[in-house]
Amino acid sequence: MANIKPFKAVRPTRDKVSLVASRSYQSYTQAEREARLDHNPFSFLHIINPGYKYDKEISGIARYQLVKNRYLEFKEDGVFVQDNSPLFYIYKVVDRNNQIFNGIVAAASIKDYQNNIIKKHEFTIESREIVFKDYLKTVGFNAEPVLITYPDNDTVTKIINKKQKERAEFEFTTTYRDTHYLWLINEKNNIKAIIEAFKNIPTLYIADGHHRSSSSELLCLDLKENNKEHKGTESYNYFMSYLIPESELKIYEFNRLVKDLNKLTKEEFLIQLDAVYKIENRGSIPFKPSKKHHFSMYLDGEFYSLYLRKSSYEFKSSLDKLDAQLLYNTILNPILGIIDLRKNNRIEYISGKKEMVNIKSKVDSGEFRLGFGMIPANIDELKNIADDGLKMPPKSTFIEPKLRSGVTIYEF
């Protein structure tokens, strides 16, 4: 059974939330970051990019301490306030395409993560885990929830729907035309009902945020070891999560771009490819595949359809059936010589939210030699791979929703 609990979130005041909330730091171009830092004194970017005011790059523990200092300044200035009692929070996003996401912000259990009640499906990189653990330990808070999905639950859905008939605590629209809403679940009966509903759910699945959850586990182990009075109820035994029903999760693919043909000529490459795929030339008009185990490829100004020759490939596991793994097993590794996807700089990834013409333009520019398009994985594939204890290749999924940083903050 899954153990979630309410918590006392630190939140921007209603009048400043639209100014505070930001996308993830990496999603901004340098020009975008500088514009927001220059013209919006309330942006959460001022907290996570504290070296900006010193006009120089600051890294490591020194940077983390400055993050903490800026965060405390926002609290002292009344930009942030903390709720007086533990609550759950309904977070709704309506994007520019009118896709709607509803979920609950809550504290999820590290013990559940360790006991595989909260299951993972992606590899993590140890160095990134340690860096983020050290960051969390110094700053003392987390502002980006881990995205976790659960089977649709009538009890939780009814509470969400009823609560959303009330006025939202927060409602703001971003420059990306996404509208964000937040409601506070402060009724004791609703809090209890949600806790009990999740106790009846045997398994939760991490959809996005594998490094954040694994770093939270490392932090828990670290703080537990140094706390002689550890009880298991301390806030570091949990991590902030956004729990969303499976039916509302949106999964996109990551398409692949490769810089060279591994010293092969175009003809040699196509001959090797023909042993595994039926190849059809589609000309210069961009297209996307429509079926599993079917890829599009762009090379030398032309698109190709690649249809797997089923007699040439054996599906031995749930992971082998994943298109991202199939592409690696049949092309990227044996033909193009890309062995370690996490470290090789000859391959890059582009979100499936972008059109295939983006792949065409990057190859036509000479930045890459060829590109591959695929269809998205589905929730059942994600769950089957996690249930089997397997891990997807890096950048197998691009999952929405993406919440804004700084709307709810979890303190350790």
mmCIF file of C-alpha atoms in Angstrom:
data_model
loop_
_atom_site.group_PDB
_atom_site.id
_atom_site.type_symbol
_atom_site.label_atom_id
_atom_site.label_comp_id
_atom_site.label_asym_id
_atom_site.label_seq_id
_atom_site.Cartn_x
_atom_site.Cartn_y
_atom_site.Cartn_z
ATOM 1 C CA MET A 1 0.000 0.000 0.000
ATOM 2 C CA ALA A 2 1.162 3.522 -0.757
ATOM 3 C CA ASN A 3 1.818 5.942 2.087
ATOM 4 C CA ILE A 4 1.364 9.633 1.305
ATOM 5 C CA LYS A 5 0.873 12.474 3.742
ATOM 6 C CA PRO A 6 -0.070 16.166 3.750
ATOM 7 C CA PHE A 7 2.589 18.782 4.505
ATOM 8 C CA LYS A 8 2.942 22.466 5.340
ATOM 9 C CA ALA A 9 3.889 23.970 2.011
ATOM 10 C CA VAL A 10 5.759 27.236 1.685
ATOM 11 C CA ARG A 11 3.949 29.192 -1.051
ATOM 12 C CA PRO A 12 4.040 32.594 -2.731
ATOM 13 C CA THR A 13 1.312 34.992 -1.712
ATOM 14 C CA ARG A 14 -1.692 35.079 -4.028
ATOM 15 C CA ASP A 15 -0.717 38.445 -5.524
ATOM 16 C CA LYS A 16 2.834 37.363 -6.401
ATOM 17 C CA VAL A 17 2.513 33.735 -7.481
ATOM 18 C CA SER A 18 2.421 34.580 -11.199
ATOM 19 C CA LEU A 19 5.639 36.562 -10.787
ATOM 20 C CA VAL A 20 7.415 33.937 -8.663
ATOM 21 C CA ALA A 21 6.586 30.769 -10.622
ATOM 22 C CA SER A 22 9.227 29.753 -13.146
ATOM 23 C CA ARG A 23 10.038 26.924 -15.500
ATOM 24 C CA SER A 24 13.024 24.706 -14.780
ATOM 25 C CA TYR A 25 16.314 26.592 -14.997
ATOM 26 C CA GLN A 26 17.600 24.522 -17.945
ATOM 27 C CA SER A 27 14.532 25.225 -20.092
ATOM 28 C CA TYR A 28 15.397 28.921 -20.495
ATOM 29 C CA THR A 29 17.869 30.299 -22.999
ATOM 30 C CA GLN A 30 20.487 32.594 -21.519
ATOM 31 C CA ALA A 31 18.709 35.604 -23.028
ATOM 32 C CA GLU A 32 15.377 34.527 -21.513
ATOM 33 C CA ARG A 33 16.932 34.043 -18.086
ATOM 34 C CA GLU A 34 18.639 37.419 -18.163
ATOM 35 C CA ALA A 35 15.435 39.172 -19.225
ATOM 36 C CA ARG A 36 13.503 37.677 -16.318
ATOM 37 C CA LEU A 37 16.269 38.351 -13.829
ATOM 38 C CA ASP A 38 16.600 41.959 -15.027
ATOM 39 C CA HIS A 39 12.905 42.818 -15.039
ATOM 40 C CA ASN A 40 11.197 40.561 -12.481
ATOM 41 C CA PRO A 41 12.576 40.853 -8.927
ATOM 42 C CA PHE A 42 10.161 38.173 -7.677
ATOM 43 C CA SER A 43 11.094 35.399 -10.118
ATOM 44 C CA PHE A 44 12.126 32.118 -8.495
ATOM 45 C CA LEU A 45 15.110 32.280 -10.858
ATOM 46 C CA HIS A 46 16.657 34.802 -8.434
ATOM 47 C CA ILE A 47 16.756 32.023 -5.843
ATOM 48 C CA ILE A 48 18.155 29.223 -7.994
ATOM 49 C CA ASN A 49 20.543 31.536 -9.878
ATOM 50 C CA PRO A 50 21.949 33.581 -6.976
ATOM 51 C CA GLY A 51 25.302 34.282 -8.629
ATOM 52 C CA TYR A 52 23.575 36.604 -11.078
ATOM 53 C CA LYS A 53 23.768 39.541 -8.711
ATOM 54 C CA TYR A 54 27.532 38.984 -8.338
ATOM 55 C CA ASP A 55 28.049 38.943 -12.121
ATOM 56 C CA LYS A 56 30.093 35.737 -11.983
ATOM 57 C CA GLU A 57 29.704 31.986 -11.945
ATOM 58 C CA ILE A 58 29.566 30.438 -8.486
ATOM 59 C CA SER A 59 29.375 26.685 -8.042
ATOM 60 C CA GLY A 60 29.299 23.937 -5.433
ATOM 61 C CA ILE A 61 28.494 24.458 -1.770
ATOM 62 C CA ALA A 62 29.104 28.208 -2.053
ATOM 63 C CA ARG A 63 26.339 28.453 -4.663
ATOM 64 C CA TYR A 64 23.994 26.259 -2.627
ATOM 65 C CA GLN A 65 24.456 28.510 0.395
ATOM 66 C CA LEU A 66 23.583 31.557 -1.710
ATOM 67 C CA VAL A 67 20.441 29.752 -2.908
ATOM 68 C CA LYS A 68 19.479 29.227 0.709
ATOM 69 C CA ASN A 69 20.182 32.877 1.510
ATOM 70 C CA ARG A 70 18.019 34.146 -1.362
ATOM 71 C CA TYR A 71 15.228 31.770 -0.325
ATOM 72 C CA LEU A 72 15.329 33.063 3.251
ATOM 73 C CA GLU A 73 15.225 36.629 1.943
ATOM 74 C CA PHE A 74 12.041 35.845 0.004
ATOM 75 C CA LYS A 75 10.510 34.480 3.211
ATOM 76 C CA GLU A 76 11.656 37.457 5.275
ATOM 77 C CA ASP A 77 10.214 39.856 2.682
ATOM 78 C CA GLY A 78 6.836 38.129 2.832
ATOM 79 C CA VAL A 79 6.978 36.835 -0.749
ATOM 80 C CA PHE A 80 6.680 33.311 0.663
ATOM 81 C CA VAL A 81 4.465 32.193 3.535
ATOM 82 C CA GLN A 82 4.035 28.755 5.086
ATOM 83 C CA ASP A 83 0.719 27.052 5.755
ATOM 84 C CA ASN A 84 -0.105 26.596 9.433
ATOM 85 C CA SER A 85 -1.218 22.976 9.155
ATOM 86 C CA PRO A 86 -0.398 20.024 6.870
ATOM 87 C CA LEU A 87 -2.491 20.068 3.704
ATOM 88 C CA PHE A 88 -2.857 18.357 0.370
ATOM 89 C CA TYR A 89 -2.893 20.599 -2.709
ATOM 90 C CA ILE A 90 -4.844 20.124 -5.929
ATOM 91 C CA TYR A 91 -2.767 21.398 -8.847
ATOM 92 C CA LYS A 92 -4.448 21.792 -12.242
ATOM 93 C CA VAL A 93 -2.801 22.756 -15.521
ATOM 94 C CA VAL A 94 -4.637 23.648 -18.727
ATOM 95 C CA ASP A 95 -2.149 23.991 -21.565
ATOM 96 C CA ARG A 96 -2.410 26.037 -24.737
ATOM 97 C CA ASN A 97 -3.885 23.015 -26.569
ATOM 98 C CA ASN A 98 -6.580 22.715 -23.889
ATOM 99 C CA GLN A 99 -5.093 19.529 -22.457
ATOM 100 C CA ILE A 100 -6.078 19.303 -18.793
ATOM 101 C CA PHE A 101 -4.006 17.776 -16.006
ATOM 102 C CA ASN A 102 -5.299 17.321 -12.459
ATOM 103 C CA GLY A 103 -3.244 15.988 -9.586
ATOM 104 C CA ILE A 104 -2.456 16.210 -5.899
ATOM 105 C CA VAL A 105 0.738 17.633 -4.434
ATOM 106 C CA ALA A 106 1.681 15.511 -1.424
ATOM 107 C CA ALA A 107 4.626 14.061 0.466
ATOM 108 C CA ALA A 108 5.543 10.573 -0.773
ATOM 109 C CA SER A 109 7.405 8.065 1.354
ATOM 110 C CA ILE A 110 11.120 7.292 0.998
ATOM 111 C CA LYS A 111 10.381 3.890 2.539
ATOM 112 C CA ASP A 112 7.874 3.205 -0.258
ATOM 113 C CA TYR A 113 10.576 4.187 -2.750
ATOM 114 C CA GLN A 114 13.047 1.805 -1.116
ATOM 115 C CA ASN A 115 10.505 -1.040 -0.937
ATOM 116 C CA ASN A 116 9.550 -0.668 -4.613
ATOM 117 C CA ILE A 117 6.002 0.414 -3.846
ATOM 118 C CA ILE A 118 7.050 3.492 -5.786
ATOM 119 C CA LYS A 119 8.589 1.969 -8.907
ATOM 120 C CA LYS A 120 11.191 3.384 -11.281
ATOM 121 C CA HIS A 121 11.703 2.860 -15.001
ATOM 122 C CA GLU A 122 14.775 4.950 -15.879
ATOM 123 C CA PHE A 123 18.475 4.763 -15.142
ATOM 124 C CA THR A 124 19.953 7.520 -13.008
ATOM 125 C CA ILE A 125 23.496 8.881 -13.034
ATOM 126 C CA GLU A 126 25.236 8.556 -9.673
ATOM 127 C CA SER A 127 27.179 11.813 -9.927
ATOM 128 C CA ARG A 128 23.965 13.778 -10.538
ATOM 129 C CA GLU A 129 22.289 12.072 -7.584
ATOM 130 C CA ILE A 130 25.107 13.074 -5.238
ATOM 131 C CA VAL A 131 25.254 16.655 -6.515
ATOM 132 C CA PHE A 132 21.510 17.150 -6.024
ATOM 133 C CA LYS A 133 21.607 15.443 -2.613
ATOM 134 C CA ASP A 134 24.287 17.916 -1.485
ATOM 135 C CA TYR A 135 22.194 20.753 -2.911
ATOM 136 C CA LEU A 136 19.083 19.647 -1.005
ATOM 137 C CA LYS A 137 21.038 19.186 2.215
ATOM 138 C CA THR A 138 22.415 22.724 2.056
ATOM 139 C CA VAL A 139 19.344 24.654 0.903
ATOM 140 C CA GLY A 140 16.859 22.671 3.039
ATOM 141 C CA PHE A 141 13.974 22.689 0.573
ATOM 142 C CA ASN A 142 12.716 21.275 -2.715
ATOM 143 C CA ALA A 143 10.632 23.339 -5.118
ATOM 144 C CA GLU A 144 9.996 20.819 -7.914
ATOM 145 C CA PRO A 145 7.757 17.831 -7.166
ATOM 146 C CA VAL A 146 8.459 14.370 -8.562
ATOM 147 C CA LEU A 147 5.757 13.380 -11.049
ATOM 148 C CA ILE A 148 4.135 10.107 -9.919
ATOM 149 C CA THR A 149 1.230 8.332 -11.585
ATOM 150 C CA TYR A 150 -1.417 6.119 -10.022
ATOM 151 C CA PRO A 151 -4.397 4.077 -11.320
ATOM 152 C CA ASP A 152 -7.505 6.247 -11.615
ATOM 153 C CA ASN A 153 -9.316 6.265 -8.288
ATOM 154 C CA ASP A 154 -12.979 7.270 -7.884
ATOM 155 C CA THR A 155 -12.574 8.553 -4.318
ATOM 156 C CA VAL A 156 -9.705 10.865 -5.199
ATOM 157 C CA THR A 157 -11.368 12.017 -8.423
ATOM 158 C CA LYS A 158 -14.602 12.939 -6.612
ATOM 159 C CA ILE A 159 -12.701 14.996 -4.018
ATOM 160 C CA ILE A 160 -10.797 16.825 -6.755
ATOM 161 C CA ASN A 161 -13.926 17.532 -8.803
ATOM 162 C CA LYS A 162 -15.889 18.810 -5.808
ATOM 163 C CA LYS A 163 -13.050 21.018 -4.581
ATOM 164 C CA GLN A 164 -12.589 22.569 -8.013
ATOM 165 C CA LYS A 165 -16.082 24.046 -7.815
ATOM 166 C CA GLU A 166 -14.679 26.441 -5.213
ATOM 167 C CA ARG A 167 -12.526 29.449 -5.961
ATOM 168 C CA ALA A 168 -8.904 28.466 -6.534
ATOM 169 C CA GLU A 169 -6.258 29.767 -4.126
ATOM 170 C CA PHE A 170 -4.025 30.431 -7.153
ATOM 171 C CA GLU A 171 -4.934 31.035 -10.781
ATOM 172 C CA PHE A 172 -2.391 32.418 -13.216
ATOM 173 C CA THR A 173 -1.531 32.157 -16.894
ATOM 174 C CA THR A 174 2.034 32.024 -18.166
ATOM 175 C CA THR A 175 3.557 33.569 -21.265
ATOM 176 C CA TYR A 176 3.373 30.051 -22.742
ATOM 177 C CA ARG A 177 -0.439 30.330 -22.386
ATOM 178 C CA ASP A 178 -0.626 27.541 -19.821
ATOM 179 C CA THR A 179 -3.063 28.285 -16.991
ATOM 180 C CA HIS A 180 -2.228 26.981 -13.521
ATOM 181 C CA TYR A 181 -4.623 26.529 -10.587
ATOM 182 C CA LEU A 182 -4.087 25.506 -6.967
ATOM 183 C CA TRP A 183 -6.682 24.529 -4.357
ATOM 184 C CA LEU A 184 -6.007 23.742 -0.700
ATOM 185 C CA ILE A 185 -7.443 20.517 0.702
ATOM 186 C CA ASN A 186 -7.788 21.478 4.358
ATOM 187 C CA GLU A 187 -10.861 19.476 5.417
ATOM 188 C CA LYS A 188 -9.862 16.673 7.783
ATOM 189 C CA ASN A 189 -12.330 14.214 6.256
ATOM 190 C CA ASN A 190 -10.959 14.790 2.750
ATOM 191 C CA ILE A 191 -7.355 14.496 3.938
ATOM 192 C CA LYS A 192 -8.181 11.216 5.664
ATOM 193 C CA ALA A 193 -10.089 9.910 2.627
ATOM 194 C CA ILE A 194 -7.160 10.614 0.315
ATOM 195 C CA ILE A 195 -4.676 8.932 2.653
ATOM 196 C CA GLU A 196 -6.919 5.857 2.880
ATOM 197 C CA ALA A 197 -7.491 5.770 -0.882
ATOM 198 C CA PHE A 198 -3.747 5.596 -1.540
ATOM 199 C CA LYS A 199 -3.307 2.910 1.112
ATOM 200 C CA ASN A 200 -5.471 0.750 -1.162
ATOM 201 C CA ILE A 201 -3.214 1.367 -4.161
ATOM 202 C CA PRO A 202 -0.467 -1.286 -4.214
ATOM 203 C CA THR A 203 1.941 0.448 -6.600
ATOM 204 C CA LEU A 204 2.820 3.945 -7.754
ATOM 205 C CA TYR A 205 5.082 4.720 -10.710
ATOM 206 C CA ILE A 206 7.560 7.559 -11.148
ATOM 207 C CA ALA A 207 6.771 9.255 -14.433
ATOM 208 C CA ASP A 208 9.328 12.075 -14.249
ATOM 209 C CA GLY A 209 11.882 13.010 -11.599
ATOM 210 C CA HIS A 210 14.017 9.888 -11.127
ATOM 211 C CA HIS A 211 17.073 11.898 -10.086
ATOM 212 C CA ARG A 212 15.066 14.032 -7.659
ATOM 213 C CA SER A 213 13.604 10.961 -5.950
ATOM 214 C CA SER A 214 16.903 9.062 -5.772
ATOM 215 C CA SER A 215 18.653 12.162 -4.410
ATOM 216 C CA SER A 216 15.927 12.479 -1.784
ATOM 217 C CA GLU A 217 16.637 8.909 -0.717
ATOM 218 C CA LEU A 218 20.364 9.679 -0.379
ATOM 219 C CA LEU A 219 19.488 12.766 1.669
ATOM 220 C CA CYS A 220 17.258 10.689 3.941
ATOM 221 C CA LEU A 221 20.027 8.143 4.543
ATOM 222 C CA ASP A 222 22.516 10.923 5.248
ATOM 223 C CA LEU A 223 20.311 12.837 7.691
ATOM 224 C CA LYS A 224 19.102 9.641 9.369
ATOM 225 C CA GLU A 225 22.674 8.556 10.041
ATOM 226 C CA ASN A 226 23.456 11.888 11.666
ATOM 227 C CA ASN A 227 20.272 12.086 13.739
ATOM 228 C CA LYS A 228 20.602 10.079 16.945
ATOM 229 C CA GLU A 229 16.915 10.703 17.678
ATOM 230 C CA HIS A 230 15.660 9.579 14.269
ATOM 231 C CA LYS A 231 12.012 8.472 14.475
ATOM 232 C CA GLY A 232 11.057 7.936 10.827
ATOM 233 C CA THR A 233 8.466 10.709 10.866
ATOM 234 C CA GLU A 234 10.851 13.564 10.078
ATOM 235 C CA SER A 235 10.196 15.513 6.883
ATOM 236 C CA TYR A 236 13.346 14.099 5.255
ATOM 237 C CA ASN A 237 11.662 10.679 5.223
ATOM 238 C CA TYR A 238 9.384 12.008 2.474
ATOM 239 C CA PHE A 239 9.740 13.912 -0.773
ATOM 240 C CA MET A 240 7.356 16.284 -2.538
ATOM 241 C CA SER A 241 5.389 14.626 -5.322
ATOM 242 C CA TYR A 242 2.696 15.479 -7.823
ATOM 243 C CA LEU A 243 0.340 12.495 -8.004
ATOM 244 C CA ILE A 244 -1.604 12.294 -11.252
ATOM 245 C CA PRO A 245 -4.004 9.586 -12.509
ATOM 246 C CA GLU A 246 -2.748 7.445 -15.383
ATOM 247 C CA SER A 247 -5.534 8.623 -17.687
ATOM 248 C CA GLU A 248 -4.292 12.237 -17.533
ATOM 249 C CA LEU A 249 -0.594 11.562 -18.072
ATOM 250 C CA LYS A 250 0.693 12.640 -21.486
ATOM 251 C CA ILE A 251 3.716 10.791 -22.874
ATOM 252 C CA TYR A 252 5.729 12.035 -25.850
ATOM 253 C CA GLU A 253 8.712 10.430 -27.506
ATOM 254 C CA PHE A 254 12.263 11.712 -27.758
ATOM 255 C CA ASN A 255 13.530 11.506 -31.330
ATOM 256 C CA ARG A 256 17.209 10.835 -32.030
ATOM 257 C CA LEU A 257 19.834 12.825 -33.933
ATOM 258 C CA VAL A 258 23.213 11.273 -34.799
ATOM 259 C CA LYS A 259 26.309 13.186 -35.905
ATOM 260 C CA ASP A 260 27.907 10.632 -38.248
ATOM 261 C CA LEU A 261 27.568 7.214 -39.911
ATOM 262 C CA ASN A 262 30.364 5.587 -37.883
ATOM 263 C CA LYS A 263 32.821 5.830 -40.825
ATOM 264 C CA LEU A 264 30.377 4.072 -43.145
ATOM 265 C CA THR A 265 29.388 5.399 -46.546
ATOM 266 C CA LYS A 266 25.697 6.034 -47.086
ATOM 267 C CA GLU A 267 25.473 2.895 -49.255
ATOM 268 C CA GLU A 268 27.240 0.716 -46.659
ATOM 269 C CA PHE A 269 24.975 2.038 -43.938
ATOM 270 C CA LEU A 270 21.791 1.348 -45.919
ATOM 271 C CA ILE A 271 22.960 -2.169 -46.802
ATOM 272 C CA GLN A 272 23.497 -3.007 -43.111
ATOM 273 C CA LEU A 273 20.162 -1.411 -42.253
ATOM 274 C CA ASP A 274 18.402 -3.482 -44.924
ATOM 275 C CA ALA A 275 19.281 -6.681 -43.062
ATOM 276 C CA VAL A 276 16.990 -5.655 -40.194
ATOM 277 C CA TYR A 277 14.455 -3.291 -41.779
ATOM 278 C CA LYS A 278 12.405 -3.011 -44.907
ATOM 279 C CA ILE A 279 13.330 0.449 -46.206
ATOM 280 C CA GLU A 280 11.064 2.737 -48.236
ATOM 281 C CA ASN A 281 12.131 6.128 -49.600
ATOM 282 C CA ARG A 282 9.468 8.755 -48.778
ATOM 283 C CA GLY A 283 11.125 11.739 -50.457
ATOM 284 C CA SER A 284 11.645 15.154 -48.901
ATOM 285 C CA ILE A 285 8.269 15.596 -47.156
ATOM 286 C CA PRO A 286 8.542 15.104 -43.353
ATOM 287 C CA PHE A 287 6.518 12.263 -41.894
ATOM 288 C CA LYS A 288 6.095 10.445 -38.593
ATOM 289 C CA PRO A 289 5.695 6.699 -38.114
ATOM 290 C CA SER A 290 2.274 5.485 -37.071
ATOM 291 C CA LYS A 291 2.947 2.032 -35.603
ATOM 292 C CA LYS A 292 5.096 0.350 -32.984
ATOM 293 C CA HIS A 293 8.473 -0.906 -34.233
ATOM 294 C CA HIS A 294 8.245 1.446 -37.208
ATOM 295 C CA PHE A 295 10.685 4.366 -37.517
ATOM 296 C CA SER A 296 11.187 7.322 -39.779
ATOM 297 C CA MET A 297 14.718 8.273 -40.793
ATOM 298 C CA TYR A 298 16.064 11.430 -42.427
ATOM 299 C CA LEU A 299 19.320 11.232 -44.371
ATOM 300 C CA ASP A 300 20.762 13.331 -47.213
ATOM 301 C CA GLY A 301 17.594 15.311 -47.860
ATOM 302 C CA GLU A 302 15.259 12.328 -47.906
ATOM 303 C CA PHE A 303 12.918 10.639 -45.449
ATOM 304 C CA TYR A 304 12.750 6.867 -45.180
ATOM 305 C CA SER A 305 10.285 4.446 -43.591
ATOM 306 C CA LEU A 306 11.916 1.661 -41.611
ATOM 307 C CA TYR A 307 9.750 -1.426 -41.029
ATOM 308 C CA LEU A 308 11.209 -4.046 -38.691
ATOM 309 C CA ARG A 309 11.820 -7.463 -40.261
ATOM 310 C CA LYS A 310 10.269 -9.528 -37.479
ATOM 311 C CA SER A 311 12.280 -12.590 -38.378
ATOM 312 C CA SER A 312 15.477 -10.696 -37.601
ATOM 313 C CA TYR A 313 14.646 -9.619 -34.043
ATOM 314 C CA GLU A 314 13.500 -11.531 -30.971
ATOM 315 C CA PHE A 315 11.472 -9.876 -28.216
ATOM 316 C CA LYS A 316 12.875 -11.442 -25.047
ATOM 317 C CA SER A 317 11.563 -8.948 -22.473
ATOM 318 C CA SER A 318 9.251 -5.992 -21.953
ATOM 319 C CA LEU A 319 12.272 -3.734 -22.501
ATOM 320 C CA ASP A 320 13.054 -5.298 -25.899
ATOM 321 C CA LYS A 321 9.564 -4.285 -27.059
ATOM 322 C CA LEU A 322 10.218 -0.602 -26.289
ATOM 323 C CA ASP A 323 10.951 1.318 -29.485
ATOM 324 C CA ALA A 324 13.785 3.321 -27.913
ATOM 325 C CA GLN A 325 15.484 0.059 -26.905
ATOM 326 C CA LEU A 326 14.719 -1.540 -30.280
ATOM 327 C CA LEU A 327 16.385 1.364 -32.098
ATOM 328 C CA TYR A 328 19.425 0.976 -29.861
ATOM 329 C CA ASN A 329 19.604 -2.805 -30.256
ATOM 330 C CA THR A 330 19.280 -2.802 -34.053
ATOM 331 C CA ILE A 331 20.850 0.446 -35.296
ATOM 332 C CA LEU A 332 22.484 2.762 -32.767
ATOM 333 C CA ASN A 333 24.724 0.144 -31.173
ATOM 334 C CA PRO A 334 25.519 -2.499 -33.839
ATOM 335 C CA ILE A 335 25.652 -0.229 -36.917
ATOM 336 C CA LEU A 336 26.426 3.277 -35.650
ATOM 337 C CA GLY A 337 28.694 2.154 -32.794
ATOM 338 C CA ILE A 338 26.959 4.113 -30.031
ATOM 339 C CA ILE A 339 27.433 1.873 -26.991
ATOM 340 C CA ASP A 340 26.794 4.028 -23.909
ATOM 341 C CA LEU A 341 23.820 6.286 -24.548
ATOM 342 C CA ARG A 342 24.419 8.200 -21.316
ATOM 343 C CA LYS A 343 27.929 9.301 -22.243
ATOM 344 C CA ASN A 344 28.234 9.309 -26.036
ATOM 345 C CA ASN A 345 28.382 12.822 -27.520
ATOM 346 C CA ARG A 346 27.553 11.645 -31.049
ATOM 347 C CA ILE A 347 23.852 11.375 -30.236
ATOM 348 C CA GLU A 348 21.372 14.022 -29.128
ATOM 349 C CA TYR A 349 17.650 14.050 -28.438
ATOM 350 C CA ILE A 350 14.756 16.240 -29.494
ATOM 351 C CA SER A 351 11.320 16.184 -27.905
ATOM 352 C CA GLY A 352 8.539 14.597 -29.924
ATOM 353 C CA LYS A 353 6.466 17.702 -29.173
ATOM 354 C CA LYS A 354 8.467 19.318 -31.956
ATOM 355 C CA GLU A 355 7.628 18.479 -35.562
ATOM 356 C CA MET A 356 9.757 16.232 -37.763
ATOM 357 C CA VAL A 357 10.738 19.331 -39.726
ATOM 358 C CA ASN A 358 12.976 20.198 -36.762
ATOM 359 C CA ILE A 359 14.956 17.020 -37.392
ATOM 360 C CA LYS A 360 15.160 17.906 -41.072
ATOM 361 C CA SER A 361 16.501 21.382 -40.369
ATOM 362 C CA LYS A 362 19.159 20.138 -37.944
ATOM 363 C CA VAL A 363 20.395 17.537 -40.426
ATOM 364 C CA ASP A 364 20.234 19.947 -43.377
ATOM 365 C CA SER A 365 22.335 22.448 -41.432
ATOM 366 C CA GLY A 366 25.166 19.913 -41.204
ATOM 367 C CA GLU A 367 25.012 19.762 -37.412
ATOM 368 C CA PHE A 368 23.875 16.123 -37.655
ATOM 369 C CA ARG A 369 24.184 13.426 -40.311
ATOM 370 C CA LEU A 370 20.831 11.706 -39.775
ATOM 371 C CA GLY A 371 17.790 11.623 -37.535
ATOM 372 C CA PHE A 372 15.243 9.049 -36.376
ATOM 373 C CA GLY A 373 11.578 9.550 -35.455
ATOM 374 C CA MET A 374 9.343 7.182 -33.494
ATOM 375 C CA ILE A 375 5.969 7.043 -31.777
ATOM 376 C CA PRO A 376 5.614 7.569 -28.009
ATOM 377 C CA ALA A 377 5.761 4.797 -25.453
ATOM 378 C CA ASN A 378 2.520 4.203 -23.559
ATOM 379 C CA ILE A 379 1.758 3.921 -19.857
ATOM 380 C CA ASP A 380 1.498 0.126 -19.997
ATOM 381 C CA GLU A 381 5.010 -0.142 -21.423
ATOM 382 C CA LEU A 382 6.330 2.110 -18.679
ATOM 383 C CA LYS A 383 4.610 0.034 -15.982
ATOM 384 C CA ASN A 384 5.618 -3.339 -17.448
ATOM 385 C CA ILE A 385 9.267 -2.326 -17.609
ATOM 386 C CA ALA A 386 9.152 -1.011 -14.027
ATOM 387 C CA ASP A 387 7.334 -4.148 -12.807
ATOM 388 C CA ASP A 388 10.034 -6.330 -14.395
ATOM 389 C CA GLY A 389 12.762 -4.362 -12.624
ATOM 390 C CA LEU A 390 14.187 -3.122 -15.917
ATOM 391 C CA LYS A 391 15.251 0.373 -16.952
ATOM 392 C CA MET A 392 14.551 2.329 -20.120
ATOM 393 C CA PRO A 393 17.360 3.927 -22.129
ATOM 394 C CA PRO A 394 17.948 7.633 -21.429
ATOM 395 C CA LYS A 395 15.438 9.995 -23.026
ATOM 396 C CA SER A 396 12.854 7.326 -23.761
ATOM 397 C CA THR A 397 9.943 9.527 -22.708
ATOM 398 C CA PHE A 398 9.045 13.206 -22.484
ATOM 399 C CA ILE A 399 6.196 13.361 -20.009
ATOM 400 C CA GLU A 400 3.717 16.109 -19.187
ATOM 401 C CA PRO A 401 2.541 17.957 -17.217
ATOM 402 C CA LYS A 402 5.529 20.097 -16.288
ATOM 403 C CA LEU A 403 4.771 22.100 -13.159
ATOM 404 C CA ARG A 404 6.218 25.501 -12.349
ATOM 405 C CA SER A 405 8.945 25.792 -9.731
ATOM 406 C CA GLY A 406 8.219 27.752 -6.585
ATOM 407 C CA VAL A 407 4.442 27.279 -6.414
ATOM 408 C CA THR A 408 4.654 24.758 -3.562
ATOM 409 C CA ILE A 409 7.896 24.268 -1.630
ATOM 410 C CA TYR A 410 8.729 21.355 0.656
ATOM 411 C CA GLU A 411 11.106 22.054 3.542
ATOM 412 C CA PHE A 412 13.184 19.322 5.166
#
